Tab-separated table of C-alpha atoms in Angstrom:
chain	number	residue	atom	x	y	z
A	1	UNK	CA	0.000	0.000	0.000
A	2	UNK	CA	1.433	2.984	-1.012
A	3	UNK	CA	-1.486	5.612	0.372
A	4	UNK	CA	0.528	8.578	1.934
A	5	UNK	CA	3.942	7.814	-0.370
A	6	UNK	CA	2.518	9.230	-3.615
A	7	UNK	CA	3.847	12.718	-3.258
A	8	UNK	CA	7.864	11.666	-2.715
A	9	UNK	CA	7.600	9.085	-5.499
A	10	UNK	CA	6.054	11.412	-7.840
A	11	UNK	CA	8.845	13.931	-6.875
A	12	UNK	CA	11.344	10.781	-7.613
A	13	UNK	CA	9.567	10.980	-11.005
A	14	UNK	CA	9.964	14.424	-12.214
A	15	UNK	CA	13.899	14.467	-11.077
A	16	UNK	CA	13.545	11.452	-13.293
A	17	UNK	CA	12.051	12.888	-16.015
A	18	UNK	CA	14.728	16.046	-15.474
A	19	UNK	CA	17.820	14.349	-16.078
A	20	UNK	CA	16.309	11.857	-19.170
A	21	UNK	CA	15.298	14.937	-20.977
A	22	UNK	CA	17.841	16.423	-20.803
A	23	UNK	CA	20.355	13.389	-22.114
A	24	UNK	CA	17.696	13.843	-25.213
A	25	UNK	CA	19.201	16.946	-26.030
A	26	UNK	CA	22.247	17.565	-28.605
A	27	UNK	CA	25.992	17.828	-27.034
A	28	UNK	CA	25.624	21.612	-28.023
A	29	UNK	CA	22.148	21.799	-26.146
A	30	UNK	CA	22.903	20.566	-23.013
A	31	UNK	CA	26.188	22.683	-22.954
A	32	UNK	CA	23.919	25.400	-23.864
A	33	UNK	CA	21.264	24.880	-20.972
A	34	UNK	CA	23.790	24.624	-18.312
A	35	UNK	CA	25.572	28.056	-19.642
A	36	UNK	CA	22.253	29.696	-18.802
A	37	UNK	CA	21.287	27.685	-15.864
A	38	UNK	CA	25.259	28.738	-14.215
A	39	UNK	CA	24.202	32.424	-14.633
A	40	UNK	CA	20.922	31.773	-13.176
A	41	UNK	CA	22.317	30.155	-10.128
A	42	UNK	CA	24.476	32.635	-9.909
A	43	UNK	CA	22.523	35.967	-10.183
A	44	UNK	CA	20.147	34.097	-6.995
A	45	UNK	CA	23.469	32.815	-5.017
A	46	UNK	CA	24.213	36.028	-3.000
A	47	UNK	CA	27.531	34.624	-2.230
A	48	UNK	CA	28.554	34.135	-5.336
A	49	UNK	CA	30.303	31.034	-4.764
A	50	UNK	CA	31.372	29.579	-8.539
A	51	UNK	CA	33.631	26.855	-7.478
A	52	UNK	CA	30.548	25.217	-5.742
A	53	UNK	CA	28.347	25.787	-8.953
A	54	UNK	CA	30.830	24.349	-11.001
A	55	UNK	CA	30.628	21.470	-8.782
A	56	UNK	CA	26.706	21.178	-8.751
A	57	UNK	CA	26.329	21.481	-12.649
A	58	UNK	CA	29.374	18.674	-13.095
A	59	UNK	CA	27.171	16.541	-10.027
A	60	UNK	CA	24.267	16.815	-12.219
A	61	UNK	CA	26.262	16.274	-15.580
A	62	UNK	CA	27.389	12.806	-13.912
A	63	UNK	CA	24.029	11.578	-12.587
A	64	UNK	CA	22.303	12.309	-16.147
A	65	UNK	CA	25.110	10.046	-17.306
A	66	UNK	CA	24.333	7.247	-14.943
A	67	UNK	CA	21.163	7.443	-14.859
A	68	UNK	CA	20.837	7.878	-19.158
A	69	UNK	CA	21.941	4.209	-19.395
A	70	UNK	CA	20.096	2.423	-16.072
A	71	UNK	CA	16.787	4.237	-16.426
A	72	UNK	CA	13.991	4.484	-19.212
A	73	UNK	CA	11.004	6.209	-19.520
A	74	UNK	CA	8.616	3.849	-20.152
A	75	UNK	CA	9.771	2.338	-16.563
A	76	UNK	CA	7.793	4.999	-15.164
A	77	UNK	CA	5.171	5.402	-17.242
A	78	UNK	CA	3.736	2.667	-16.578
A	79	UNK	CA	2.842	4.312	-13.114
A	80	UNK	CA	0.651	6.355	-14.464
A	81	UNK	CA	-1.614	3.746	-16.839
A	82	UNK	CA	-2.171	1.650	-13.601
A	83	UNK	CA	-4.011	4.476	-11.938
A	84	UNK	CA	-6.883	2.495	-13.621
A	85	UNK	CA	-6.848	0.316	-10.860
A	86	UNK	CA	-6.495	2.667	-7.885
A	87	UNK	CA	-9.405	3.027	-5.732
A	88	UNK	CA	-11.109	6.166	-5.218
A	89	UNK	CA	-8.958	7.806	-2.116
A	90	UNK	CA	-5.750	6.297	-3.598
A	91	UNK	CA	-6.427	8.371	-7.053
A	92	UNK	CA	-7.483	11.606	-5.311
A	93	UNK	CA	-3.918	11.464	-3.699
A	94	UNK	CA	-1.800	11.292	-6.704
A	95	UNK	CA	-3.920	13.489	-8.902
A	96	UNK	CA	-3.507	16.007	-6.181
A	97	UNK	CA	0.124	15.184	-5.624
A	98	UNK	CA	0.605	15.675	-9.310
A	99	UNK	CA	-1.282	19.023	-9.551
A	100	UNK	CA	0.791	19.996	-6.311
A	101	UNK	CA	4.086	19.163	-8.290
A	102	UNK	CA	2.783	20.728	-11.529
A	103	UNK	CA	2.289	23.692	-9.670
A	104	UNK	CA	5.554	24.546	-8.365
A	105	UNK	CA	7.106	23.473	-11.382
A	106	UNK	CA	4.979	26.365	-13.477
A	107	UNK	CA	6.275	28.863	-11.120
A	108	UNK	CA	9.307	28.295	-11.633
A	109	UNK	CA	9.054	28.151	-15.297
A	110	UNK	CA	10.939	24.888	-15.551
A	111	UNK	CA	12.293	22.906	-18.075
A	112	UNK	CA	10.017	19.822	-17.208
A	113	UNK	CA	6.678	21.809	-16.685
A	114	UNK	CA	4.730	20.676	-19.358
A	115	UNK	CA	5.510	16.825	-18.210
A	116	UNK	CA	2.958	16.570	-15.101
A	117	UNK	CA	0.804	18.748	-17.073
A	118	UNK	CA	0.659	16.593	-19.589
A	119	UNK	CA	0.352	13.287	-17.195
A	120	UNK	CA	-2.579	14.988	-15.381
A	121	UNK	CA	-4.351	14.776	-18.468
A	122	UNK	CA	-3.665	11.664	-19.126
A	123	UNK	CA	-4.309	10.245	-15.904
A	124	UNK	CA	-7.909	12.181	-15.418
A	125	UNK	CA	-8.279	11.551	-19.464
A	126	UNK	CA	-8.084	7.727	-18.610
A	127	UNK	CA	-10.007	7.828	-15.703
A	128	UNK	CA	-13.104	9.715	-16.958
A	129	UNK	CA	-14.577	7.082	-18.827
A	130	UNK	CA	-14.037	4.219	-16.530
A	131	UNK	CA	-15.043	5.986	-13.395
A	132	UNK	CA	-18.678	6.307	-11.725
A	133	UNK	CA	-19.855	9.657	-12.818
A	134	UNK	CA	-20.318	10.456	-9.097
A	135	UNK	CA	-16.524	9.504	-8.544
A	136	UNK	CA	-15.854	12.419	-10.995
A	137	UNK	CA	-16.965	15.247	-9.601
A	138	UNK	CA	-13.804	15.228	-6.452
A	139	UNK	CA	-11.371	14.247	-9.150
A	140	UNK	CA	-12.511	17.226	-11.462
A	141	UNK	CA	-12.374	19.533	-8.504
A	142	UNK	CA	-8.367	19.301	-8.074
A	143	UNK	CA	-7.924	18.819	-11.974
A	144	UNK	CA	-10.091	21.982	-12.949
A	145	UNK	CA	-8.849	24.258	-9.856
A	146	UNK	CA	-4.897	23.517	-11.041
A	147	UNK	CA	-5.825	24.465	-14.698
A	148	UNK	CA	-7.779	27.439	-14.061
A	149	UNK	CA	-4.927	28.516	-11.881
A	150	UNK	CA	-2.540	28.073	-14.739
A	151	UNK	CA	-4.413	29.630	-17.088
A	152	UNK	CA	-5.042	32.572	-14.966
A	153	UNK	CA	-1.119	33.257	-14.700
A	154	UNK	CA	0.874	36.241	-16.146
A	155	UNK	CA	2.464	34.103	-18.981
A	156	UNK	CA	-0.074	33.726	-21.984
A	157	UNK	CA	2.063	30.519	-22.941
A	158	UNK	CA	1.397	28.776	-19.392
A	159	UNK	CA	-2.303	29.883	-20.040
A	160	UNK	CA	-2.461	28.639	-23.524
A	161	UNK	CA	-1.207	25.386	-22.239
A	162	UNK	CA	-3.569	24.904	-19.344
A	163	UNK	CA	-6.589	26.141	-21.652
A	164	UNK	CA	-5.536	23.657	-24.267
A	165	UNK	CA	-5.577	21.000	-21.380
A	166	UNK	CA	-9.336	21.742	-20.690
A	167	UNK	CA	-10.147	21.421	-24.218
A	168	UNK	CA	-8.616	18.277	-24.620
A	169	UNK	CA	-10.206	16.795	-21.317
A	170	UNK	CA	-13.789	18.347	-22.120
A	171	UNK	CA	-13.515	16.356	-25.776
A	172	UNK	CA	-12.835	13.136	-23.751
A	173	UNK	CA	-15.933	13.767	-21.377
A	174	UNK	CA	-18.516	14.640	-24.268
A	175	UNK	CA	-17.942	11.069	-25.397
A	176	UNK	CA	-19.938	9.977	-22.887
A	177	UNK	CA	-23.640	10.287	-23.085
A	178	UNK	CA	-25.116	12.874	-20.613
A	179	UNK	CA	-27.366	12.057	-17.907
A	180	UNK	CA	-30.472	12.988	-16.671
A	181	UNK	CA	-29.203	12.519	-12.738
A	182	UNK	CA	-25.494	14.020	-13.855
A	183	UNK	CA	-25.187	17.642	-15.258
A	184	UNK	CA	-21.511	16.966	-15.518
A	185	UNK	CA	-20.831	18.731	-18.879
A	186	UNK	CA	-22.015	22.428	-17.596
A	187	UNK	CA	-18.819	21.489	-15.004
A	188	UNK	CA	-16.173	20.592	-17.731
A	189	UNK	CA	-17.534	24.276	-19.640
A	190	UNK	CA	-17.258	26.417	-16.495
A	191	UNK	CA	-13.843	26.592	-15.790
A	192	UNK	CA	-13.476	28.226	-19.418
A	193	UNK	CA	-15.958	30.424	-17.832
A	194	UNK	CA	-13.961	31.331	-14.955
A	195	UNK	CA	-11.110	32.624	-17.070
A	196	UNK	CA	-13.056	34.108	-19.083
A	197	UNK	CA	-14.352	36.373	-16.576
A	198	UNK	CA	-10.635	37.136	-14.740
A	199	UNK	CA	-8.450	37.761	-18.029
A	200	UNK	CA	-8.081	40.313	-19.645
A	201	UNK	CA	-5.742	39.188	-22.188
A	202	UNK	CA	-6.823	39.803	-25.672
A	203	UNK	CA	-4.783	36.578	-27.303
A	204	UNK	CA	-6.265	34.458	-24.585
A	205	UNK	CA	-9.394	35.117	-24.825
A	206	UNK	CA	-9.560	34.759	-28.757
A	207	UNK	CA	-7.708	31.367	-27.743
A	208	UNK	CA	-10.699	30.621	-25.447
A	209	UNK	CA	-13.182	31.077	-28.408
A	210	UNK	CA	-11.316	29.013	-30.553
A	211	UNK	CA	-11.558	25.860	-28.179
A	212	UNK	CA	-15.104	26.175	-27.416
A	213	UNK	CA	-15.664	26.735	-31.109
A	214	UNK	CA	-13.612	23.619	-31.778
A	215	UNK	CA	-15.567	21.363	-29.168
A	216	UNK	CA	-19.164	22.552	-30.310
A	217	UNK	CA	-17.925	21.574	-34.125
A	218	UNK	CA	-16.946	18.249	-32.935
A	219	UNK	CA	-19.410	17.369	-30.506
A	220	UNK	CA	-22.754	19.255	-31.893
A	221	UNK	CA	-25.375	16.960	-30.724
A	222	UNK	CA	-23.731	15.223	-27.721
A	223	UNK	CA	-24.149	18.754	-25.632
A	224	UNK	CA	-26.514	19.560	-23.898
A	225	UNK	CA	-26.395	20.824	-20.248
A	226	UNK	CA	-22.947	22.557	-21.509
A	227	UNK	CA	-24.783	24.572	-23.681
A	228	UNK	CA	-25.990	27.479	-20.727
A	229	UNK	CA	-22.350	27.621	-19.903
A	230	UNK	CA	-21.220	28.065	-23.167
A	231	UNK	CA	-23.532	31.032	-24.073
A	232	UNK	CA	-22.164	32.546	-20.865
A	233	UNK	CA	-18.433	32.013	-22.156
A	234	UNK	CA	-19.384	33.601	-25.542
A	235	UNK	CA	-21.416	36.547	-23.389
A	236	UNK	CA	-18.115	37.304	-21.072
A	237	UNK	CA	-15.742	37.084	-23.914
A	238	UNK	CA	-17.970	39.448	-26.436
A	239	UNK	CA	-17.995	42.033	-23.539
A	240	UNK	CA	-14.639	43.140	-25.130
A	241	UNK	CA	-15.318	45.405	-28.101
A	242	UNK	CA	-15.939	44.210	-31.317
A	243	UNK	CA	-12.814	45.714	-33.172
A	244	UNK	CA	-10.822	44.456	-30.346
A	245	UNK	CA	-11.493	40.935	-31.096
């Protein structure tokens, strides 16, 4: 049972992930990256200490070595297709682990940040049509929340990325048939909604229309309690004048 663990493995993960992406890289590349990561470490390091730098950045240089030819991806990712067979609790623990790791990793613009963004939606992408529709509504919670915080941040490439997320995720859930007991497609709409409302950014927001635009196209006669939600997106986005967008 690993209930409780799911955070430090995860974090095992993305240092994984770290060094194997970066061995993907050309000689020139890598050499490249760690020019600009020296200068960043030492614009933050007050004391200016470049002989221990140099000796972090060569660490590093040697563990991506080792750990290049003992370690593959796929001996991870595996991880993340078995969350099929996690119970409920179990699930709501790593999704929120990952969202937690995601997080951090966004604001602090890092290489890797697109990785557990990506694995979030694959992991709640997986889970959505397996899962009791009841059993959704806590995972979509943590998964919305994280990408409406993303796509709320300064940096209209984070946004674009989260936004893209939610279309992706809301094409997945319009396969299934809609309910009469579960509204759950208004829920996948409103977190469009909520961005909507909060930015301001022109290209966002003309990135916005172009995702709901893209769902209705491919999914015209599967919505239905979406559609409220999606007349309120294209109310709060059209509040911007007309030559603007």
């Amino acid at each position: 049972d690993l209930k409780g663990s799911w955070s430090i493995i995860l974090e095992i993960i993305n240092k994984l992930n770290y060094y194997l992406s970066l061995k993907t890289m050309t000689k020139d590349g890598i050499e490249n990256y760690y020019k600009i990561r020296k200068q960043k470490m030492i614009e933050t390091n007050s004391k200016k200490n470049i002989s221990l730098i140099d000796e972090t950045i060569s660490a590093e240089k040697e563990i991506m070595e080792v750990l290049s030819k003992e370690i593959y991806s796929n001996d991870y990712e595996k991880i993340f297709l078995k969350t099929l067979y996690f119970d409920s609790s179990t699930l709501i623990e790593f999704i929120e682990s990952m969202c937690e790791i995601a997080k951090r990793e966004f604001q602090n613009n890092s290489q890797t940040k697109i990785f557990f963004l990506q694995k979030i939606v694959e992991v709640t992408e997986i889970n959505i049509l397996c899962r009791p529709r009841f059993n959704l509504n806590n995972i979509w919670k943590i998964v919305s929340d994280f990408l409406v915080e993303i796509g709320l941040s300064n940096d209209s490439d984070n946004s674009s990325h989260s936004i893209d997320s939610l279309r992706q995720l809301t094409m997945k859930y319009l396969e299934k048939d809609e309910s009469k007991e579960y509204h759950f497609q208004a829920l996948f709409f409103k977190p469009f909604l909520e961005i909507s409302k909060k930015c301001q950014d022109i290209f966002i927001r003309k990135f916005i229309i172009s995702c709901i635009n893209n769902l209705i196209r491919n999914n015209l006669t599967k919505i239905k309690s979406g559609c409220v939600v999606i007349l309120n997106i294209f109310e709060e986005i059209f509040k911007v004048p007309d030559e603007v967008m």
